[in-house]
Amino acid sequence: EVQLVESGGGLVQPGGSLRLSCAASGFTFSSYWMHWVRQAPGKGLEWVSRVNNDESSTNYADSVKGRFTISRDNAKNTLYLQMNSLRLEDTAVYFCARGSMVGKGARYFDLWGRGTLVTVSS
Amino acid sequence: QSALTQPASVSGSPGQSITIYCSGTSSDVGGYKSVSWYQQHPGKAPKLMIFDVGNRPSGVSNRFSGSKSGNTASLTISGLQAEDEADYYCNSYTSTSTVFVFGTGTKVTVL
């Protein structure tokens, strides 16, 4: 089955760190760009970050730049998001999403995980 | 990079057609054929409904259609059904460092 499963969410204090994981299965993970998208409680979707297939290219939303780091392990079919210096406003459900197959130039997200909740609170 | 502008809510009766607009700028919606639309039911993951302005993924009903004019994209749902009640988000590639931007979201209610 083609799927993405996030894990690693939880409660963390402001200024703390957390690492999210996203396990991919059912497709050739190493051939795709991958993204993180988040959704604060009761709010809309916000694109967070993306990484290309071999980790040579990454991009971040201005709101997380310098604090979050996206990475991947193609041998483990897993995407990561290292979140440091967490703020109250980082509280959200974090979704991983599949982007374009390498070389296709697609600019949309065609497969989503169910998300993992990160709560930043003292 | 500000979020794309969508109406907070749109409603219609079963069988009717509704259109959701997504307003951006020449740096995002108007500059690329890279507008996509997502449906999200409460507590669920978003689902891709339209990509590249007006293309439907396999398995998505042909009652959903998309288009774009200038800096504004639109999603039309025809033959509205109860199962269409959900939140809808547009998304566009952008020329800014943020790369992708979502719309503010629209809650569709089937009366």
mmCIF file with all atom_site columns, C-alpha atoms in Angstrom:
data_model
loop_
_atom_site.group_PDB
_atom_site.id
_atom_site.type_symbol
_atom_site.label_atom_id
_atom_site.label_alt_id
_atom_site.label_comp_id
_atom_site.label_asym_id
_atom_site.label_entity_id
_atom_site.label_seq_id
_atom_site.pdbx_PDB_ins_code
_atom_site.Cartn_x
_atom_site.Cartn_y
_atom_site.Cartn_z
_atom_site.occupancy
_atom_site.B_iso_or_equiv
_atom_site.pdbx_formal_charge
_atom_site.auth_seq_id
_atom_site.auth_comp_id
_atom_site.auth_asym_id
_atom_site.auth_atom_id
_atom_site.pdbx_PDB_model_num
ATOM 1   C CA . GLU A 1 1   ? 0.000   0.000  0.000   1.00 0.00 ? 1   GLU A CA 1
ATOM 2   C CA . VAL A 1 2   ? 1.235   3.464  -0.898  1.00 0.00 ? 2   VAL A CA 1
ATOM 3   C CA . GLN A 1 3   ? 1.372   5.465  2.318   1.00 0.00 ? 3   GLN A CA 1
ATOM 4   C CA . LEU A 1 4   ? 3.158   7.940  4.535   1.00 0.00 ? 4   LEU A CA 1
ATOM 5   C CA . VAL A 1 5   ? 3.133   7.577  8.316   1.00 0.00 ? 5   VAL A CA 1
ATOM 6   C CA . GLU A 1 6   ? 4.369   10.374 10.573  1.00 0.00 ? 6   GLU A CA 1
ATOM 7   C CA . SER A 1 7   ? 5.625   9.971  14.116  1.00 0.00 ? 7   SER A CA 1
ATOM 8   C CA . GLY A 1 8   ? 7.580   11.824 16.768  1.00 0.00 ? 8   GLY A CA 1
ATOM 9   C CA . GLY A 1 9   ? 5.098   14.467 17.802  1.00 0.00 ? 9   GLY A CA 1
ATOM 10  C CA . GLY A 1 10  ? 4.448   15.357 21.402  1.00 0.00 ? 10  GLY A CA 1
ATOM 11  C CA . LEU A 1 11  ? 4.548   18.017 24.075  1.00 0.00 ? 11  LEU A CA 1
ATOM 12  C CA . VAL A 1 12  ? 7.670   20.188 24.257  1.00 0.00 ? 12  VAL A CA 1
ATOM 13  C CA . GLN A 1 13  ? 8.527   23.354 26.143  1.00 0.00 ? 13  GLN A CA 1
ATOM 14  C CA . PRO A 1 14  ? 9.259   26.642 24.362  1.00 0.00 ? 14  PRO A CA 1
ATOM 15  C CA . GLY A 1 15  ? 12.882  26.672 23.253  1.00 0.00 ? 15  GLY A CA 1
ATOM 16  C CA . GLY A 1 16  ? 12.984  22.902 23.101  1.00 0.00 ? 16  GLY A CA 1
ATOM 17  C CA . SER A 1 17  ? 13.644  20.506 20.244  1.00 0.00 ? 17  SER A CA 1
ATOM 18  C CA . LEU A 1 18  ? 11.814  17.661 18.575  1.00 0.00 ? 18  LEU A CA 1
ATOM 19  C CA . ARG A 1 19  ? 12.476  15.424 15.578  1.00 0.00 ? 19  ARG A CA 1
ATOM 20  C CA . LEU A 1 20  ? 9.626   14.220 13.424  1.00 0.00 ? 20  LEU A CA 1
ATOM 21  C CA . SER A 1 21  ? 9.811   11.185 11.165  1.00 0.00 ? 21  SER A CA 1
ATOM 22  C CA . CYS A 1 22  ? 7.771   10.140 8.152   1.00 0.00 ? 22  CYS A CA 1
ATOM 23  C CA . ALA A 1 23  ? 7.982   6.523  6.994   1.00 0.00 ? 23  ALA A CA 1
ATOM 24  C CA . ALA A 1 24  ? 7.191   5.969  3.335   1.00 0.00 ? 24  ALA A CA 1
ATOM 25  C CA . SER A 1 25  ? 6.082   2.723  1.759   1.00 0.00 ? 25  SER A CA 1
ATOM 26  C CA . GLY A 1 26  ? 4.624   1.409  -1.470  1.00 0.00 ? 26  GLY A CA 1
ATOM 27  C CA . PHE A 1 27  ? 6.572   3.647  -3.827  1.00 0.00 ? 27  PHE A CA 1
ATOM 28  C CA . THR A 1 28  ? 10.164  4.466  -4.770  1.00 0.00 ? 28  THR A CA 1
ATOM 29  C CA . PHE A 1 29  ? 10.856  7.008  -2.030  1.00 0.00 ? 29  PHE A CA 1
ATOM 30  C CA . SER A 1 30  ? 14.272  7.947  -3.405  1.00 0.00 ? 30  SER A CA 1
ATOM 31  C CA . SER A 1 31  ? 12.714  9.251  -6.623  1.00 0.00 ? 31  SER A CA 1
ATOM 32  C CA . TYR A 1 32  ? 10.541  11.952 -5.105  1.00 0.00 ? 32  TYR A CA 1
ATOM 33  C CA . TRP A 1 33  ? 10.756  15.412 -3.596  1.00 0.00 ? 33  TRP A CA 1
ATOM 34  C CA . MET A 1 34  ? 9.232   15.361 -0.116  1.00 0.00 ? 34  MET A CA 1
ATOM 35  C CA . HIS A 1 35  ? 7.553   18.112 1.900   1.00 0.00 ? 35  HIS A CA 1
ATOM 36  C CA . TRP A 1 36  ? 6.376   19.022 5.372   1.00 0.00 ? 36  TRP A CA 1
ATOM 37  C CA . VAL A 1 37  ? 3.133   20.963 5.768   1.00 0.00 ? 37  VAL A CA 1
ATOM 38  C CA . ARG A 1 38  ? 1.627   22.009 9.091   1.00 0.00 ? 38  ARG A CA 1
ATOM 39  C CA . GLN A 1 39  ? -1.775  23.055 10.393  1.00 0.00 ? 39  GLN A CA 1
ATOM 40  C CA . ALA A 1 40  ? -2.238  24.917 13.652  1.00 0.00 ? 40  ALA A CA 1
ATOM 41  C CA . PRO A 1 41  ? -5.353  23.946 15.633  1.00 0.00 ? 41  PRO A CA 1
ATOM 42  C CA . GLY A 1 42  ? -8.423  25.301 13.861  1.00 0.00 ? 42  GLY A CA 1
ATOM 43  C CA . LYS A 1 43  ? -6.289  27.077 11.257  1.00 0.00 ? 43  LYS A CA 1
ATOM 44  C CA . GLY A 1 44  ? -5.284  26.607 7.644   1.00 0.00 ? 44  GLY A CA 1
ATOM 45  C CA . LEU A 1 45  ? -2.465  24.738 5.971   1.00 0.00 ? 45  LEU A CA 1
ATOM 46  C CA . GLU A 1 46  ? 1.054   26.183 5.929   1.00 0.00 ? 46  GLU A CA 1
ATOM 47  C CA . TRP A 1 47  ? 3.861   24.829 3.766   1.00 0.00 ? 47  TRP A CA 1
ATOM 48  C CA . VAL A 1 48  ? 6.984   24.318 5.897   1.00 0.00 ? 48  VAL A CA 1
ATOM 49  C CA . SER A 1 49  ? 9.821   22.752 3.944   1.00 0.00 ? 49  SER A CA 1
ATOM 50  C CA . ARG A 1 50  ? 10.885  20.540 1.041   1.00 0.00 ? 50  ARG A CA 1
ATOM 51  C CA . VAL A 1 51  ? 13.856  18.381 0.116   1.00 0.00 ? 51  VAL A CA 1
ATOM 52  C CA . ASN A 1 52  ? 14.816  16.898 -3.213  1.00 0.00 ? 52  ASN A CA 1
ATOM 53  C CA . ASN A 1 53  ? 15.519  13.234 -3.793  1.00 0.00 ? 53  ASN A CA 1
ATOM 54  C CA . ASP A 1 54  ? 19.200  13.266 -2.838  1.00 0.00 ? 54  ASP A CA 1
ATOM 55  C CA . GLU A 1 55  ? 19.114  16.009 -0.182  1.00 0.00 ? 55  GLU A CA 1
ATOM 56  C CA . SER A 1 56  ? 21.168  18.375 -2.334  1.00 0.00 ? 56  SER A CA 1
ATOM 57  C CA . SER A 1 57  ? 18.382  20.977 -2.364  1.00 0.00 ? 57  SER A CA 1
ATOM 58  C CA . THR A 1 58  ? 16.209  22.181 0.507   1.00 0.00 ? 58  THR A CA 1
ATOM 59  C CA . ASN A 1 59  ? 13.811  25.095 1.024   1.00 0.00 ? 59  ASN A CA 1
ATOM 60  C CA . TYR A 1 60  ? 12.052  26.496 4.078   1.00 0.00 ? 60  TYR A CA 1
ATOM 61  C CA . ALA A 1 61  ? 9.216   28.835 4.912   1.00 0.00 ? 61  ALA A CA 1
ATOM 62  C CA . ASP A 1 62  ? 10.449  32.100 6.360   1.00 0.00 ? 62  ASP A CA 1
ATOM 63  C CA . SER A 1 63  ? 8.660   31.260 9.618   1.00 0.00 ? 63  SER A CA 1
ATOM 64  C CA . VAL A 1 64  ? 10.944  28.270 10.306  1.00 0.00 ? 64  VAL A CA 1
ATOM 65  C CA . LYS A 1 65  ? 14.140  29.185 8.477   1.00 0.00 ? 65  LYS A CA 1
ATOM 66  C CA . GLY A 1 66  ? 17.186  28.793 10.689  1.00 0.00 ? 66  GLY A CA 1
ATOM 67  C CA . ARG A 1 67  ? 15.277  26.703 13.259  1.00 0.00 ? 67  ARG A CA 1
ATOM 68  C CA . PHE A 1 68  ? 14.033  23.662 11.327  1.00 0.00 ? 68  PHE A CA 1
ATOM 69  C CA . THR A 1 69  ? 16.082  21.225 9.236   1.00 0.00 ? 69  THR A CA 1
ATOM 70  C CA . ILE A 1 70  ? 14.617  18.786 6.749   1.00 0.00 ? 70  ILE A CA 1
ATOM 71  C CA . SER A 1 71  ? 16.501  15.616 5.850   1.00 0.00 ? 71  SER A CA 1
ATOM 72  C CA . ARG A 1 72  ? 15.930  12.125 4.522   1.00 0.00 ? 72  ARG A CA 1
ATOM 73  C CA . ASP A 1 73  ? 17.374  8.631  4.635   1.00 0.00 ? 73  ASP A CA 1
ATOM 74  C CA . ASN A 1 74  ? 16.597  6.907  1.350   1.00 0.00 ? 74  ASN A CA 1
ATOM 75  C CA . ALA A 1 75  ? 17.942  3.603  2.648   1.00 0.00 ? 75  ALA A CA 1
ATOM 76  C CA . LYS A 1 76  ? 15.287  3.706  5.382   1.00 0.00 ? 76  LYS A CA 1
ATOM 77  C CA . ASN A 1 77  ? 12.578  5.319  3.219   1.00 0.00 ? 77  ASN A CA 1
ATOM 78  C CA . THR A 1 78  ? 12.202  7.969  5.888   1.00 0.00 ? 78  THR A CA 1
ATOM 79  C CA . LEU A 1 79  ? 11.822  11.749 5.896   1.00 0.00 ? 79  LEU A CA 1
ATOM 80  C CA . TYR A 1 80  ? 12.764  13.829 8.923   1.00 0.00 ? 80  TYR A CA 1
ATOM 81  C CA . LEU A 1 81  ? 12.127  17.282 10.336  1.00 0.00 ? 81  LEU A CA 1
ATOM 82  C CA . GLN A 1 82  ? 14.448  18.456 13.092  1.00 0.00 ? 82  GLN A CA 1
ATOM 83  C CA . MET A 1 83  ? 12.760  21.306 14.950  1.00 0.00 ? 83  MET A CA 1
ATOM 84  C CA . ASN A 1 84  ? 14.846  23.471 17.279  1.00 0.00 ? 84  ASN A CA 1
ATOM 85  C CA . SER A 1 85  ? 14.116  26.646 19.255  1.00 0.00 ? 85  SER A CA 1
ATOM 86  C CA . LEU A 1 86  ? 10.435  25.769 19.224  1.00 0.00 ? 86  LEU A CA 1
ATOM 87  C CA . ARG A 1 87  ? 7.912   28.538 19.785  1.00 0.00 ? 87  ARG A CA 1
ATOM 88  C CA . LEU A 1 88  ? 4.309   28.531 20.945  1.00 0.00 ? 88  LEU A CA 1
ATOM 89  C CA . GLU A 1 89  ? 3.239   29.316 17.375  1.00 0.00 ? 89  GLU A CA 1
ATOM 90  C CA . ASP A 1 90  ? 4.841   26.100 16.110  1.00 0.00 ? 90  ASP A CA 1
ATOM 91  C CA . THR A 1 91  ? 2.017   24.143 17.749  1.00 0.00 ? 91  THR A CA 1
ATOM 92  C CA . ALA A 1 92  ? 0.362   22.260 14.890  1.00 0.00 ? 92  ALA A CA 1
ATOM 93  C CA . VAL A 1 93  ? -0.328  18.962 13.220  1.00 0.00 ? 93  VAL A CA 1
ATOM 94  C CA . TYR A 1 94  ? 2.616   18.267 10.945  1.00 0.00 ? 94  TYR A CA 1
ATOM 95  C CA . PHE A 1 95  ? 1.912   16.393 7.722   1.00 0.00 ? 95  PHE A CA 1
ATOM 96  C CA . CYS A 1 96  ? 4.474   14.913 5.377   1.00 0.00 ? 96  CYS A CA 1
ATOM 97  C CA . ALA A 1 97  ? 3.522   14.986 1.736   1.00 0.00 ? 97  ALA A CA 1
ATOM 98  C CA . ARG A 1 98  ? 4.912   13.606 -1.497  1.00 0.00 ? 98  ARG A CA 1
ATOM 99  C CA . GLY A 1 99  ? 5.914   16.063 -4.155  1.00 0.00 ? 99  GLY A CA 1
ATOM 100 C CA . SER A 1 100 ? 7.250   15.671 -7.635  1.00 0.00 ? 100 SER A CA 1
ATOM 101 C CA . MET A 1 101 ? 9.018   12.698 -9.054  1.00 0.00 ? 101 MET A CA 1
ATOM 102 C CA . VAL A 1 102 ? 12.531  13.759 -9.969  1.00 0.00 ? 102 VAL A CA 1
ATOM 103 C CA . GLY A 1 103 ? 12.634  15.353 -13.383 1.00 0.00 ? 103 GLY A CA 1
ATOM 104 C CA . LYS A 1 104 ? 8.878   15.799 -13.672 1.00 0.00 ? 104 LYS A CA 1
ATOM 105 C CA . GLY A 1 105 ? 8.667   19.330 -12.302 1.00 0.00 ? 105 GLY A CA 1
ATOM 106 C CA . ALA A 1 106 ? 5.321   18.714 -10.635 1.00 0.00 ? 106 ALA A CA 1
ATOM 107 C CA . ARG A 1 107 ? 4.381   21.388 -8.122  1.00 0.00 ? 107 ARG A CA 1
ATOM 108 C CA . TYR A 1 108 ? 1.712   19.756 -6.011  1.00 0.00 ? 108 TYR A CA 1
ATOM 109 C CA . PHE A 1 109 ? 1.336   17.221 -3.227  1.00 0.00 ? 109 PHE A CA 1
ATOM 110 C CA . ASP A 1 110 ? -0.328  13.995 -4.293  1.00 0.00 ? 110 ASP A CA 1
ATOM 111 C CA . LEU A 1 111 ? 0.096   11.796 -1.211  1.00 0.00 ? 111 LEU A CA 1
ATOM 112 C CA . TRP A 1 112 ? -0.277  12.847 2.424   1.00 0.00 ? 112 TRP A CA 1
ATOM 113 C CA . GLY A 1 113 ? 0.247   11.221 5.774   1.00 0.00 ? 113 GLY A CA 1
ATOM 114 C CA . ARG A 1 114 ? -2.277  11.521 8.607   1.00 0.00 ? 114 ARG A CA 1
ATOM 115 C CA . GLY A 1 115 ? -0.062  13.883 10.559  1.00 0.00 ? 115 GLY A CA 1
ATOM 116 C CA . THR A 1 116 ? 1.530   14.068 13.989  1.00 0.00 ? 116 THR A CA 1
ATOM 117 C CA . LEU A 1 117 ? 0.639   16.670 16.618  1.00 0.00 ? 117 LEU A CA 1
ATOM 118 C CA . VAL A 1 118 ? 3.323   18.911 18.061  1.00 0.00 ? 118 VAL A CA 1
ATOM 119 C CA . THR A 1 119 ? 2.341   20.960 21.093  1.00 0.00 ? 119 THR A CA 1
ATOM 120 C CA . VAL A 1 120 ? 4.675   23.670 22.340  1.00 0.00 ? 120 VAL A CA 1
ATOM 121 C CA . SER A 1 121 ? 3.661   24.728 25.832  1.00 0.00 ? 121 SER A CA 1
ATOM 122 C CA . SER A 1 122 ? 5.152   25.457 29.217  1.00 0.00 ? 122 SER A CA 1
ATOM 123 C CA . GLN B 2 1   ? 4.786   35.678 1.632   1.00 0.00 ? 1   GLN B CA 1
ATOM 124 C CA . SER B 2 2   ? 1.135   36.135 2.603   1.00 0.00 ? 2   SER B CA 1
ATOM 125 C CA . ALA B 2 3   ? -1.441  33.390 2.241   1.00 0.00 ? 3   ALA B CA 1
ATOM 126 C CA . LEU B 2 4   ? -3.592  33.381 -0.878  1.00 0.00 ? 4   LEU B CA 1
ATOM 127 C CA . THR B 2 5   ? -7.049  34.836 -0.277  1.00 0.00 ? 5   THR B CA 1
ATOM 128 C CA . GLN B 2 6   ? -10.105 32.591 -0.259  1.00 0.00 ? 6   GLN B CA 1
ATOM 129 C CA . PRO B 2 7   ? -13.642 33.224 1.032   1.00 0.00 ? 7   PRO B CA 1
ATOM 130 C CA . ALA B 2 8   ? -14.125 31.830 4.512   1.00 0.00 ? 8   ALA B CA 1
ATOM 131 C CA . SER B 2 9   ? -17.252 29.961 3.545   1.00 0.00 ? 9   SER B CA 1
ATOM 132 C CA . VAL B 2 10  ? -19.370 28.975 0.571   1.00 0.00 ? 10  VAL B CA 1
ATOM 133 C CA . SER B 2 11  ? -22.633 27.064 0.675   1.00 0.00 ? 11  SER B CA 1
ATOM 134 C CA . GLY B 2 12  ? -25.034 25.463 -1.747  1.00 0.00 ? 12  GLY B CA 1
ATOM 135 C CA . SER B 2 13  ? -27.892 23.031 -1.972  1.00 0.00 ? 13  SER B CA 1
ATOM 136 C CA . PRO B 2 14  ? -27.489 19.486 -3.237  1.00 0.00 ? 14  PRO B CA 1
ATOM 137 C CA . GLY B 2 15  ? -27.240 19.422 -7.000  1.00 0.00 ? 15  GLY B CA 1
ATOM 138 C CA . GLN B 2 16  ? -26.184 23.038 -7.290  1.00 0.00 ? 16  GLN B CA 1
ATOM 139 C CA . SER B 2 17  ? -22.811 24.331 -8.465  1.00 0.00 ? 17  SER B CA 1
ATOM 140 C CA . ILE B 2 18  ? -20.487 26.452 -6.369  1.00 0.00 ? 18  ILE B CA 1
ATOM 141 C CA . THR B 2 19  ? -17.231 28.208 -7.154  1.00 0.00 ? 19  THR B CA 1
ATOM 142 C CA . ILE B 2 20  ? -14.400 28.984 -4.760  1.00 0.00 ? 20  ILE B CA 1
ATOM 143 C CA . TYR B 2 21  ? -11.985 31.744 -5.717  1.00 0.00 ? 21  TYR B CA 1
ATOM 144 C CA . CYS B 2 22  ? -8.321  31.951 -4.767  1.00 0.00 ? 22  CYS B CA 1
ATOM 145 C CA . SER B 2 23  ? -6.686  35.339 -5.155  1.00 0.00 ? 23  SER B CA 1
ATOM 146 C CA . GLY B 2 24  ? -2.951  35.831 -5.353  1.00 0.00 ? 24  GLY B CA 1
ATOM 147 C CA . THR B 2 25  ? -0.390  37.928 -7.139  1.00 0.00 ? 25  THR B CA 1
ATOM 148 C CA . SER B 2 26  ? 1.803   37.792 -10.210 1.00 0.00 ? 26  SER B CA 1
ATOM 149 C CA . SER B 2 27  ? 4.475   36.181 -8.017  1.00 0.00 ? 27  SER B CA 1
ATOM 150 C CA . ASP B 2 28  ? 2.344   33.109 -7.384  1.00 0.00 ? 28  ASP B CA 1
ATOM 151 C CA . VAL B 2 29  ? -1.060  32.351 -8.939  1.00 0.00 ? 29  VAL B CA 1
ATOM 152 C CA . GLY B 2 30  ? -0.604  34.697 -11.870 1.00 0.00 ? 30  GLY B CA 1
ATOM 153 C CA . GLY B 2 31  ? 2.945   33.697 -12.616 1.00 0.00 ? 31  GLY B CA 1
ATOM 154 C CA . TYR B 2 32  ? 2.707   29.916 -12.855 1.00 0.00 ? 32  TYR B CA 1
ATOM 155 C CA . LYS B 2 33  ? 0.421   27.145 -14.083 1.00 0.00 ? 33  LYS B CA 1
ATOM 156 C CA . SER B 2 34  ? 1.048   25.515 -10.719 1.00 0.00 ? 34  SER B CA 1
ATOM 157 C CA . VAL B 2 35  ? -2.190  25.972 -8.804  1.00 0.00 ? 35  VAL B CA 1
ATOM 158 C CA . SER B 2 36  ? -3.542  22.967 -6.947  1.00 0.00 ? 36  SER B CA 1
ATOM 159 C CA . TRP B 2 37  ? -6.609  22.403 -4.780  1.00 0.00 ? 37  TRP B CA 1
ATOM 160 C CA . TYR B 2 38  ? -7.008  20.192 -1.702  1.00 0.00 ? 38  TYR B CA 1
ATOM 161 C CA . GLN B 2 39  ? -10.081 18.863 0.085   1.00 0.00 ? 39  GLN B CA 1
ATOM 162 C CA . GLN B 2 40  ? -9.865  18.247 3.829   1.00 0.00 ? 40  GLN B CA 1
ATOM 163 C CA . HIS B 2 41  ? -12.535 16.605 5.942   1.00 0.00 ? 41  HIS B CA 1
ATOM 164 C CA . PRO B 2 42  ? -12.382 17.217 9.715   1.00 0.00 ? 42  PRO B CA 1
ATOM 165 C CA . GLY B 2 43  ? -9.543  15.345 11.359  1.00 0.00 ? 43  GLY B CA 1
ATOM 166 C CA . LYS B 2 44  ? -8.317  13.946 8.063   1.00 0.00 ? 44  LYS B CA 1
ATOM 167 C CA . ALA B 2 45  ? -5.344  14.520 5.804   1.00 0.00 ? 45  ALA B CA 1
ATOM 168 C CA . PRO B 2 46  ? -5.773  16.823 2.809   1.00 0.00 ? 46  PRO B CA 1
ATOM 169 C CA . LYS B 2 47  ? -6.556  15.186 -0.528  1.00 0.00 ? 47  LYS B CA 1
ATOM 170 C CA . LEU B 2 48  ? -5.381  16.470 -3.908  1.00 0.00 ? 48  LEU B CA 1
ATOM 171 C CA . MET B 2 49  ? -8.404  17.387 -6.068  1.00 0.00 ? 49  MET B CA 1
ATOM 172 C CA . ILE B 2 50  ? -6.931  19.532 -8.860  1.00 0.00 ? 50  ILE B CA 1
ATOM 173 C CA . PHE B 2 51  ? -3.350  20.080 -10.031 1.00 0.00 ? 51  PHE B CA 1
ATOM 174 C CA . ASP B 2 52  ? -1.746  22.382 -12.568 1.00 0.00 ? 52  ASP B CA 1
ATOM 175 C CA . VAL B 2 53  ? -4.785  24.686 -12.563 1.00 0.00 ? 53  VAL B CA 1
ATOM 176 C CA . GLY B 2 54  ? -7.306  22.385 -14.177 1.00 0.00 ? 54  GLY B CA 1
ATOM 177 C CA . ASN B 2 55  ? -6.186  18.753 -14.089 1.00 0.00 ? 55  ASN B CA 1
ATOM 178 C CA . ARG B 2 56  ? -7.869  16.044 -12.035 1.00 0.00 ? 56  ARG B CA 1
ATOM 179 C CA . PRO B 2 57  ? -5.933  13.152 -10.503 1.00 0.00 ? 57  PRO B CA 1
ATOM 180 C CA . SER B 2 58  ? -7.181  9.681  -11.256 1.00 0.00 ? 58  SER B CA 1
ATOM 181 C CA . GLY B 2 59  ? -10.131 8.837  -9.037  1.00 0.00 ? 59  GLY B CA 1
ATOM 182 C CA . VAL B 2 60  ? -11.348 12.387 -8.451  1.00 0.00 ? 60  VAL B CA 1
ATOM 183 C CA . SER B 2 61  ? -14.885 13.030 -9.625  1.00 0.00 ? 61  SER B CA 1
ATOM 184 C CA . ASN B 2 62  ? -15.336 15.072 -12.809 1.00 0.00 ? 62  ASN B CA 1
ATOM 185 C CA . ARG B 2 63  ? -17.720 17.244 -10.802 1.00 0.00 ? 63  ARG B CA 1
ATOM 186 C CA . PHE B 2 64  ? -14.580 19.071 -9.686  1.00 0.00 ? 64  PHE B CA 1
ATOM 187 C CA . SER B 2 65  ? -12.976 21.478 -12.136 1.00 0.00 ? 65  SER B CA 1
ATOM 188 C CA . GLY B 2 66  ? -10.397 24.238 -11.919 1.00 0.00 ? 66  GLY B CA 1
ATOM 189 C CA . SER B 2 67  ? -9.391  27.272 -13.909 1.00 0.00 ? 67  SER B CA 1
ATOM 190 C CA . LYS B 2 68  ? -7.394  30.474 -13.659 1.00 0.00 ? 68  LYS B CA 1
ATOM 191 C CA . SER B 2 69  ? -7.654  34.033 -14.918 1.00 0.00 ? 69  SER B CA 1
ATOM 192 C CA . GLY B 2 70  ? -4.866  36.442 -14.168 1.00 0.00 ? 70  GLY B CA 1
ATOM 193 C CA . ASN B 2 71  ? -3.997  36.329 -10.486 1.00 0.00 ? 71  ASN B CA 1
ATOM 194 C CA . THR B 2 72  ? -7.151  34.451 -9.485  1.00 0.00 ? 72  THR B CA 1
ATOM 195 C CA . ALA B 2 73  ? -7.765  30.727 -9.601  1.00 0.00 ? 73  ALA B CA 1
ATOM 196 C CA . SER B 2 74  ? -11.093 29.012 -9.073  1.00 0.00 ? 74  SER B CA 1
ATOM 197 C CA . LEU B 2 75  ? -12.466 25.625 -8.119  1.00 0.00 ? 75  LEU B CA 1
ATOM 198 C CA . THR B 2 76  ? -15.974 24.709 -9.233  1.00 0.00 ? 76  THR B CA 1
ATOM 199 C CA . ILE B 2 77  ? -17.937 21.871 -7.725  1.00 0.00 ? 77  ILE B CA 1
ATOM 200 C CA . SER B 2 78  ? -20.935 20.920 -9.815  1.00 0.00 ? 78  SER B CA 1
ATOM 201 C CA . GLY B 2 79  ? -23.801 18.666 -8.739  1.00 0.00 ? 79  GLY B CA 1
ATOM 202 C CA . LEU B 2 80  ? -23.007 19.380 -5.101  1.00 0.00 ? 80  LEU B CA 1
ATOM 203 C CA . GLN B 2 81  ? -23.275 16.332 -2.852  1.00 0.00 ? 81  GLN B CA 1
ATOM 204 C CA . ALA B 2 82  ? -23.320 15.915 0.917   1.00 0.00 ? 82  ALA B CA 1
ATOM 205 C CA . GLU B 2 83  ? -19.878 14.287 0.826   1.00 0.00 ? 83  GLU B CA 1
ATOM 206 C CA . ASP B 2 84  ? -18.424 17.472 -0.669  1.00 0.00 ? 84  ASP B CA 1
ATOM 207 C CA . GLU B 2 85  ? -18.892 19.260 2.646   1.00 0.00 ? 85  GLU B CA 1
ATOM 208 C CA . ALA B 2 86  ? -15.318 19.919 3.740   1.00 0.00 ? 86  ALA B CA 1
ATOM 209 C CA . ASP B 2 87  ? -12.589 22.555 3.838   1.00 0.00 ? 87  ASP B CA 1
ATOM 210 C CA . TYR B 2 88  ? -10.885 23.418 0.560   1.00 0.00 ? 88  TYR B CA 1
ATOM 211 C CA . TYR B 2 89  ? -7.443  24.966 0.138   1.00 0.00 ? 89  TYR B CA 1
ATOM 212 C CA . CYS B 2 90  ? -5.736  26.316 -2.936  1.00 0.00 ? 90  CYS B CA 1
ATOM 213 C CA . ASN B 2 91  ? -1.963  26.217 -3.260  1.00 0.00 ? 91  ASN B CA 1
ATOM 214 C CA . SER B 2 92  ? 0.473   27.858 -5.640  1.00 0.00 ? 92  SER B CA 1
ATOM 215 C CA . TYR B 2 93  ? 4.140   27.695 -6.417  1.00 0.00 ? 93  TYR B CA 1
ATOM 216 C CA . THR B 2 94  ? 5.748   31.090 -5.821  1.00 0.00 ? 94  THR B CA 1
ATOM 217 C CA . SER B 2 95  ? 8.810   32.987 -6.941  1.00 0.00 ? 95  SER B CA 1
ATOM 218 C CA . THR B 2 96  ? 9.629   33.880 -3.350  1.00 0.00 ? 96  THR B CA 1
ATOM 219 C CA . SER B 2 97  ? 11.933  32.034 -0.974  1.00 0.00 ? 97  SER B CA 1
ATOM 220 C CA . THR B 2 98  ? 8.907   30.353 0.618   1.00 0.00 ? 98  THR B CA 1
ATOM 221 C CA . VAL B 2 99  ? 8.371   28.373 -2.642  1.00 0.00 ? 99  VAL B CA 1
ATOM 222 C CA . PHE B 2 100 ? 4.791   27.262 -1.953  1.00 0.00 ? 100 PHE B CA 1
ATOM 223 C CA . VAL B 2 101 ? 1.856   29.153 -0.460  1.00 0.00 ? 101 VAL B CA 1
ATOM 224 C CA . PHE B 2 102 ? -1.580  27.905 0.582   1.00 0.00 ? 102 PHE B CA 1
ATOM 225 C CA . GLY B 2 103 ? -4.835  29.779 0.524   1.00 0.00 ? 103 GLY B CA 1
ATOM 226 C CA . THR B 2 104 ? -6.661  30.773 3.684   1.00 0.00 ? 104 THR B CA 1
ATOM 227 C CA . GLY B 2 105 ? -9.150  27.957 3.215   1.00 0.00 ? 105 GLY B CA 1
ATOM 228 C CA . THR B 2 106 ? -12.860 27.787 2.439   1.00 0.00 ? 106 THR B CA 1
ATOM 229 C CA . LYS B 2 107 ? -15.466 25.827 4.359   1.00 0.00 ? 107 LYS B CA 1
ATOM 230 C CA . VAL B 2 108 ? -18.036 24.366 1.985   1.00 0.00 ? 108 VAL B CA 1
ATOM 231 C CA . THR B 2 109 ? -21.435 23.666 3.495   1.00 0.00 ? 109 THR B CA 1
ATOM 232 C CA . VAL B 2 110 ? -24.089 21.595 1.746   1.00 0.00 ? 110 VAL B CA 1
ATOM 233 C CA . LEU B 2 111 ? -27.437 22.950 2.846   1.00 0.00 ? 111 LEU B CA 1
#
